[in-house]
PDB file of C-alpha atoms in Angstrom:
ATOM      1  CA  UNK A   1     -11.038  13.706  -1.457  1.00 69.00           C
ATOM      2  CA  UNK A   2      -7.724  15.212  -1.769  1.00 72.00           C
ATOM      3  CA  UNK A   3      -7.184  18.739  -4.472  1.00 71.00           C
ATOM      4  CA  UNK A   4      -3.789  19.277  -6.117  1.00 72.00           C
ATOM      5  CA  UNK A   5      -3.284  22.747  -8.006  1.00 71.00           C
ATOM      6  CA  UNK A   6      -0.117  23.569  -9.671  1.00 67.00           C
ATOM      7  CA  UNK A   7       1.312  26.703  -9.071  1.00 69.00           C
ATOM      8  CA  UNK A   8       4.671  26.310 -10.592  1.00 59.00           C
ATOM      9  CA  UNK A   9       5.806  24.317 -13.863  1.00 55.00           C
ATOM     10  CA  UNK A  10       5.016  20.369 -15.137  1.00 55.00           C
ATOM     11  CA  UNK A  11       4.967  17.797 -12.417  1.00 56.00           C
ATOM     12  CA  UNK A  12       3.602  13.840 -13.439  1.00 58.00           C
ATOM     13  CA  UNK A  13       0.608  13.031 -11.265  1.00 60.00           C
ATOM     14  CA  UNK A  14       0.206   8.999 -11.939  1.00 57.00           C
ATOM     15  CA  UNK A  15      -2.900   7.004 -10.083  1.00 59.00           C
ATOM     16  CA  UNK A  16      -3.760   3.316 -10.160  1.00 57.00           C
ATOM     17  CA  UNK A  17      -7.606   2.545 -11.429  1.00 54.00           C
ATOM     18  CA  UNK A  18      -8.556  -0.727  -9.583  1.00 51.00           C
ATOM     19  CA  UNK A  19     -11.906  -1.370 -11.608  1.00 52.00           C
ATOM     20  CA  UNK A  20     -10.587  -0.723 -15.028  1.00 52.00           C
ATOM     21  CA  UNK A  21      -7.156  -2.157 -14.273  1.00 46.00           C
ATOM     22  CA  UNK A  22      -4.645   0.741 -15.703  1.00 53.00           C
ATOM     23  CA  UNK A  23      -2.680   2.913 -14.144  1.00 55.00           C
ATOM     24  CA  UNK A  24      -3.361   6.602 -15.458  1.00 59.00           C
ATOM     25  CA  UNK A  25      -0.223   9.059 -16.066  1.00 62.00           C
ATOM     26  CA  UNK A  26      -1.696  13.007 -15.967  1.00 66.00           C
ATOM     27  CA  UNK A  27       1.394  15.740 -17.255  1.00 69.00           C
ATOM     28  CA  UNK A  28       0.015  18.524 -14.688  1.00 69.00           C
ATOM     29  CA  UNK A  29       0.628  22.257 -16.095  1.00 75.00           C
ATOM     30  CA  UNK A  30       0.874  25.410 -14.621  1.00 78.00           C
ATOM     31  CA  UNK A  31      -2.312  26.302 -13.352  1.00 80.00           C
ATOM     32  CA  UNK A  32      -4.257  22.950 -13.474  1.00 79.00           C
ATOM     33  CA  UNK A  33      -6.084  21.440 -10.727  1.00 79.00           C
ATOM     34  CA  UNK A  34      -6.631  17.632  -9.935  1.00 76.00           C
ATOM     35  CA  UNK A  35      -9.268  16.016  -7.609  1.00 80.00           C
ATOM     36  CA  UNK A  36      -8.428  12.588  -6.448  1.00 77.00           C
ATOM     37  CA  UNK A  37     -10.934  10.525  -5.420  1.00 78.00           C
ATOM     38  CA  UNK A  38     -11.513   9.243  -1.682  1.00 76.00           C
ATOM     39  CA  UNK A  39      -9.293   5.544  -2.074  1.00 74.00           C
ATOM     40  CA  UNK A  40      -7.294   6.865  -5.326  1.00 74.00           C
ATOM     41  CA  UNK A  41      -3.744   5.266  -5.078  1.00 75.00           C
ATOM     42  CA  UNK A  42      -2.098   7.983  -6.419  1.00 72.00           C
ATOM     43  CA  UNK A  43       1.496  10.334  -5.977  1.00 71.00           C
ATOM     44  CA  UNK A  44       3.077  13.051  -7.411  1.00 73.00           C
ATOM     45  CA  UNK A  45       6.239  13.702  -8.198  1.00 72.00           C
ATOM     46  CA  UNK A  46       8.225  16.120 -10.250  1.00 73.00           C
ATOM     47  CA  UNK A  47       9.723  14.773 -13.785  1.00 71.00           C
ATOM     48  CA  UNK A  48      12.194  17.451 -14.034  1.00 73.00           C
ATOM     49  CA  UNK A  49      14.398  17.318 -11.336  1.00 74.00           C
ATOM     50  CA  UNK A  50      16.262  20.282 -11.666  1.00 80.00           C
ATOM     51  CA  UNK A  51      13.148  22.602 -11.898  1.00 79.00           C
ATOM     52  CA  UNK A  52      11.181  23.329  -8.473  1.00 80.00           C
ATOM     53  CA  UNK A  53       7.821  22.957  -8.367  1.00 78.00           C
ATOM     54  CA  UNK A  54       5.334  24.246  -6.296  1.00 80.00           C
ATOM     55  CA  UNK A  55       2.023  22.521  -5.727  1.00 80.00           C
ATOM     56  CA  UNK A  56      -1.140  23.331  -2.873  1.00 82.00           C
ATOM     57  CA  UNK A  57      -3.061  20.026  -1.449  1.00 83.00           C
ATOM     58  CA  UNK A  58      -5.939  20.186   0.364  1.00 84.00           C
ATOM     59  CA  UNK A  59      -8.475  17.464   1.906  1.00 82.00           C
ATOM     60  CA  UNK A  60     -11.629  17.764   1.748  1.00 81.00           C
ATOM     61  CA  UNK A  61     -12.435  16.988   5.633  1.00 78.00           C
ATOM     62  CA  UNK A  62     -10.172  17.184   8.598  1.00 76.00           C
ATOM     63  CA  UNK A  63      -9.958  13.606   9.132  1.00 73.00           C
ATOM     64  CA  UNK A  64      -8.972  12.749   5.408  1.00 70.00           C
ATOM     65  CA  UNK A  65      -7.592   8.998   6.435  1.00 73.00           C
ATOM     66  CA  UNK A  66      -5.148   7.099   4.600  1.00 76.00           C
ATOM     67  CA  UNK A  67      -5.778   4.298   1.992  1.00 74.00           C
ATOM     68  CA  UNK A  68      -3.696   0.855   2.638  1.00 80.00           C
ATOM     69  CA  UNK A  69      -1.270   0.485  -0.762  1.00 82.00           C
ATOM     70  CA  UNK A  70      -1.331  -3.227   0.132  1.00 87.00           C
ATOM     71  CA  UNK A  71      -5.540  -3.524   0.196  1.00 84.00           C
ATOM     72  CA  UNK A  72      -5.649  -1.177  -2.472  1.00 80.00           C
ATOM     73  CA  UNK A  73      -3.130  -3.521  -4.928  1.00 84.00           C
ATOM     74  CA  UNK A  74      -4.002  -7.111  -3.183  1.00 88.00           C
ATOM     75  CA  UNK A  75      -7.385  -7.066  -2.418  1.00 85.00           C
ATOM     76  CA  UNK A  76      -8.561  -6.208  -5.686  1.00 78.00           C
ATOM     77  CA  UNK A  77     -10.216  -7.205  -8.929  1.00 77.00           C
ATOM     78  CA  UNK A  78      -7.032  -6.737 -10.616  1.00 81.00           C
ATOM     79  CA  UNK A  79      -5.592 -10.441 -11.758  1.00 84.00           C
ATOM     80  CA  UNK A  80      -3.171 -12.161 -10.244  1.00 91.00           C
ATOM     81  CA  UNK A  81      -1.595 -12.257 -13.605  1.00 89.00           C
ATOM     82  CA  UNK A  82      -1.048  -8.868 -14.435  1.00 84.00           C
ATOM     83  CA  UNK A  83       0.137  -8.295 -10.253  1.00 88.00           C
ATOM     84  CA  UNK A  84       2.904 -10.876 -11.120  1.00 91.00           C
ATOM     85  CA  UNK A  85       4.087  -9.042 -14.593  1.00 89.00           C
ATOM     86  CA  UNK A  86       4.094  -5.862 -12.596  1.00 83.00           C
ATOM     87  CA  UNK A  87       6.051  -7.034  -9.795  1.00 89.00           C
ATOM     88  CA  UNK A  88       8.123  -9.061 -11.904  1.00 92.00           C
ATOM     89  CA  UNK A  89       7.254 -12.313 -10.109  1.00 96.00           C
ATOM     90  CA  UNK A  90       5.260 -15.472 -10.483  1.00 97.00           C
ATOM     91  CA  UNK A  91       1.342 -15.757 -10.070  1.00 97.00           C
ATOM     92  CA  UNK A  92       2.559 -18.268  -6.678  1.00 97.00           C
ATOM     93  CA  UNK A  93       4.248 -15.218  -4.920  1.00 97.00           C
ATOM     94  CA  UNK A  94       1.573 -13.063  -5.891  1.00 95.00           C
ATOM     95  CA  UNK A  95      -1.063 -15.467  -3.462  1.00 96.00           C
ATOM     96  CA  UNK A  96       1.939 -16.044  -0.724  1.00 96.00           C
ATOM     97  CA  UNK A  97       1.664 -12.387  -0.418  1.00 95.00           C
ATOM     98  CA  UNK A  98      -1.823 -12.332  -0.609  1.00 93.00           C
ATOM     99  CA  UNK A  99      -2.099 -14.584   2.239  1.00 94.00           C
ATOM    100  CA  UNK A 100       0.653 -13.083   4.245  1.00 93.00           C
ATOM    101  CA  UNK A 101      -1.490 -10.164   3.917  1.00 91.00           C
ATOM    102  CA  UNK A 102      -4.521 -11.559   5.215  1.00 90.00           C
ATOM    103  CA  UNK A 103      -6.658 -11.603   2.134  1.00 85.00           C
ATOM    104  CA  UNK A 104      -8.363 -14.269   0.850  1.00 76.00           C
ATOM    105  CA  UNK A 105      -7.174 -15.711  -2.783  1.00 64.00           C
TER     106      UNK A 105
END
């Protein structure tokens, strides 16, 4: 589990949701705080570039880990179909990677 509180102005907080197949786009405020789940693909990143922002992550162990962005994209539920639209490519490069991975198609 990771916590994100804003201290300091707006900063966009996206996250991809594997079982529902969306990606989820949260406008953080001043003051608001944000739990990501354990495996969450998720960054942060602040939409106004010329504003600083100040933000205070914590884990909740002392081991938090790291999720794979590749397992967490490829070896999903989500279709091969919408994988190629979103990478711009064909459902056939979608599997090569898939199997250059090491996943199963």
């Amino acid at each position: 589990m990771e916590q994100l509180i804003l201290d300091e102005m707006v900063m966009d907080v996206p996250n991809a949701c594997a079982t529902n197949l969306r990606v989820v786009k949260l406008d953080e405020k001043q003051g608001d705080m944000f739990v990501f789940p354990k495996g969450l693909v998720h960054f942060q990143y602040n939409s106004a570039a010329k504003t600083p922002v100040l933000a205070i992550s914590a884990f909740g162990s002392a081991s938090a880990g790291t999720v794979s962005v590749p397992t967490a994209i490829f070896n999903t539920s989500i279709s091969d179909n919408i994988l190629a639209k979103s990478f711009k490519t064909d459902v056939a490069t979608i599997h090569k990677i898939k199997l250059g991975l090491g996943f199963k198609d």
